[in-house]
XYZ file of C-alpha atoms in Angstrom:
238
model
C -21.229 -36.015 -15.125
C -19.853 -32.662 -16.262
C -16.392 -32.313 -17.704
C -14.193 -29.658 -16.096
C -12.947 -27.087 -18.590
C -9.518 -25.515 -18.492
C -8.804 -22.189 -20.102
C -5.586 -21.781 -22.100
C -3.018 -19.512 -20.457
C 0.035 -17.674 -21.720
C 2.714 -17.521 -19.015
C -0.027 -17.671 -16.386
C -2.308 -15.101 -18.016
C -5.677 -16.327 -19.257
C -5.879 -16.163 -23.022
C -9.259 -14.442 -22.670
C -7.616 -11.445 -20.940
C -5.026 -11.086 -23.682
C -7.706 -11.376 -26.368
C -9.719 -8.553 -24.760
C -6.734 -6.211 -24.744
C -5.562 -7.182 -28.214
C -9.101 -6.632 -29.535
C -8.948 -3.025 -28.307
C -5.605 -2.597 -30.058
C -6.826 -4.097 -33.334
C -9.952 -1.920 -33.247
C -7.904 1.253 -32.794
C -5.490 0.292 -35.572
C -8.322 -0.499 -37.992
C -10.070 2.759 -37.100
C -6.918 4.801 -37.710
C -6.135 2.952 -40.939
C -9.721 3.306 -42.123
C -9.746 7.039 -41.490
C -6.492 7.423 -43.381
C -7.365 5.431 -46.525
C -10.982 6.592 -46.744
C -10.153 10.274 -46.711
C -12.107 10.832 -43.511
C -8.770 11.005 -41.733
C -7.881 14.036 -43.843
C -11.039 15.728 -42.615
C -10.376 14.730 -39.027
C -6.785 15.994 -39.253
C -7.889 19.286 -40.775
C -10.707 19.999 -38.358
C -9.129 18.847 -35.122
C -5.587 17.459 -35.012
C -4.046 19.723 -37.674
C -6.226 22.755 -36.989
C -6.192 22.681 -33.203
C -3.259 20.542 -32.090
C -0.362 20.125 -34.509
C 1.768 23.178 -35.134
C 0.044 25.171 -32.388
C 2.707 24.689 -29.775
C 1.685 24.875 -26.163
C -1.834 26.047 -27.012
C -2.541 22.900 -29.044
C -0.986 20.699 -26.381
C -3.106 22.409 -23.721
C -6.268 21.697 -25.738
C -5.301 18.042 -26.034
C -4.520 17.876 -22.322
C -7.860 19.435 -21.375
C -9.922 17.187 -23.628
C -7.927 14.045 -22.862
C -8.094 14.641 -19.110
C -11.849 15.148 -19.235
C -12.358 11.990 -21.305
C -10.350 9.942 -18.818
C -11.960 11.560 -15.764
C -15.462 10.562 -16.866
C -14.417 6.973 -17.523
C -14.014 6.790 -21.291
C -11.163 4.551 -22.498
C -7.720 5.837 -21.528
C -6.235 3.713 -24.310
C -7.997 5.841 -26.939
C -6.474 9.035 -25.510
C -3.021 7.431 -25.568
C -3.590 6.242 -29.139
C -4.555 9.768 -30.256
C -1.586 11.247 -28.404
C 0.713 8.979 -30.402
C -1.086 9.935 -33.594
C -0.806 13.661 -32.827
C 2.636 13.968 -31.209
C 4.612 10.835 -32.044
C 6.143 8.426 -29.569
C 8.080 10.803 -27.296
C 5.658 13.729 -27.144
C 2.670 11.419 -27.178
C 3.938 9.541 -24.126
C 4.404 12.810 -22.221
C 0.996 14.273 -23.060
C -0.883 11.000 -22.678
C 0.725 10.534 -19.251
C -0.235 14.050 -18.210
C -3.817 13.597 -19.428
C -4.021 10.268 -17.598
C -2.873 11.614 -14.247
C -4.892 14.842 -14.464
C -8.007 12.792 -15.265
C -7.193 10.434 -12.393
C -6.704 13.328 -9.971
C -9.933 15.020 -11.052
C -11.976 11.850 -10.529
C -10.256 11.041 -7.215
C -10.755 14.557 -5.823
C -14.370 14.694 -6.997
C -15.099 11.527 -5.052
C -13.207 12.740 -1.994
C -14.774 16.208 -1.856
C -18.231 15.837 -3.395
C -19.099 12.245 -4.202
C -18.392 10.360 -0.976
C -22.037 9.609 -0.110
C -22.876 8.426 -3.637
C -19.816 6.209 -4.041
C -20.091 4.706 -0.558
C -23.782 3.977 -1.119
C -23.132 2.165 -4.399
C -19.777 0.496 -3.726
C -19.299 0.177 0.051
C -17.864 -3.352 -0.156
C -15.423 -2.479 -2.936
C -14.287 0.657 -1.111
C -13.517 -1.415 1.976
C -11.466 -3.869 -0.093
C -9.464 -1.192 -1.905
C -8.857 0.578 1.416
C -7.375 -2.606 2.881
C -5.447 -3.321 -0.318
C -3.755 0.102 -0.450
C -3.431 0.967 3.232
C -0.008 -0.463 4.159
C 1.920 0.452 1.015
C -0.199 2.744 -1.181
C 2.522 3.600 -3.710
C 3.526 0.027 -4.549
C 0.000 -1.361 -4.452
C -1.317 1.413 -6.692
C 1.394 0.605 -9.236
C 0.255 -3.004 -9.013
C -3.393 -2.084 -9.659
C -2.488 0.019 -12.701
C -0.358 -2.771 -14.171
C -3.306 -5.156 -14.323
C -4.863 -5.790 -17.758
C -8.362 -5.853 -16.184
C -10.454 -3.593 -13.988
C -12.120 -0.193 -14.317
C -9.981 2.944 -14.182
C -13.040 5.033 -13.281
C -14.147 2.792 -10.393
C -10.604 2.550 -9.035
C -10.291 6.346 -8.956
C -13.700 6.821 -7.355
C -13.225 4.148 -4.709
C -9.723 5.320 -3.843
C -11.104 8.840 -3.515
C -13.499 7.875 -0.744
C -11.048 5.502 0.952
C -8.459 6.516 3.538
C -5.556 6.306 1.073
C -3.347 9.419 0.942
C -3.625 11.255 -2.406
C 0.024 11.722 -3.364
C 1.201 8.096 -3.074
C -1.887 7.094 -5.066
C -1.155 9.671 -7.771
C 2.556 8.791 -7.940
C 1.741 5.069 -8.129
C -0.793 5.766 -10.867
C 1.760 7.651 -12.997
C 4.237 4.773 -12.745
C 1.634 2.051 -13.181
C 0.000 3.713 -16.178
C 3.297 3.961 -18.070
C 3.522 0.495 -19.701
C 0.095 0.640 -21.332
C 0.577 4.335 -22.137
C 3.706 3.525 -24.147
C 1.982 0.570 -25.832
C -0.988 2.600 -27.099
C 1.026 5.726 -27.935
C 3.345 3.524 -30.002
C 0.276 2.027 -31.642
C -1.069 5.471 -32.552
C 2.270 6.728 -33.847
C 2.494 3.656 -36.077
C -0.516 4.706 -38.146
C 1.714 7.155 -40.021
C 5.271 5.896 -39.428
C 6.459 2.260 -39.701
C 2.974 0.800 -39.112
C 3.897 -2.893 -39.280
C 6.951 -2.574 -37.064
C 5.303 -0.352 -34.459
C 2.044 -2.275 -34.301
C 3.948 -5.544 -33.916
C 6.077 -4.060 -31.146
C 2.934 -2.706 -29.443
C 1.385 -6.177 -29.399
C 4.532 -7.713 -27.912
C 4.768 -4.994 -25.258
C 1.102 -5.379 -24.348
C 1.444 -9.127 -23.862
C 4.615 -8.612 -21.784
C 2.998 -5.952 -19.577
C -0.112 -8.113 -19.054
C 2.012 -11.088 -17.992
C 4.052 -8.876 -15.644
C 0.915 -7.328 -14.121
C -0.695 -10.676 -13.380
C 2.563 -12.104 -11.994
C 3.072 -9.167 -9.635
C -0.559 -9.250 -8.483
C -0.365 -12.925 -7.604
C 3.009 -12.511 -5.885
C 2.533 -9.268 -3.937
C -1.084 -9.080 -2.825
C -0.448 -11.457 0.135
C -4.013 -12.737 0.352
C -5.636 -9.312 0.063
C -8.482 -8.931 -2.407
C -8.864 -5.904 -4.645
C -12.087 -7.121 -6.241
C -13.740 -10.531 -6.382
C -14.168 -10.343 -10.150
C -10.518 -9.414 -10.697
C -9.385 -12.175 -8.344
C -11.427 -14.660 -10.361
C -9.888 -13.396 -13.612
C -6.403 -13.827 -12.137
C -6.915 -17.430 -10.970
């Protein structure tokens, strides 16, 4: 007879989900700290951040926006872009430029799928597209915010599937901007803490991440009204 196992939860969020997110945060902090103390950070600052971004005004910000948007559009971690934005611009500026890179990357991926990639995406993910279509259809703004709040799921797949669904672009984009914001602030704060008040800012980032994860799971359970975004995500949320 097998013994049923129960996973530990924190305010209704599986500990495994929090560990995944916190692992990303710890990795980024260790990478930034390692670059700084090893001297490689000096080289990185000189050849990219200092040479191309910092002190170059709008031109440097435009370079960051272009590179960050492309990274996000092709599915590389958005958290890393936010972390680097905090490192390059500080908390306020980093939040602005990370948010812009996030939404431009989202829009590029969404519009690619809608204009050019419909056949490919529908062939590979027909079932998921149907679910996201049903999930977003009645209230696309609110439900998109809900999707972005979740501590699980693929940003790339969400953008692609929404692009080939019937959802209207502008509510999806507006919901994405709002829904991205909590994690954007968390990882920008994390990046800015590498150089200024590291212990205080990293600690605050961890607390904010846990709070946003709990809020995302709570809202998903409360507002989805029996609709399924993805079977894997639903299983993670149970």
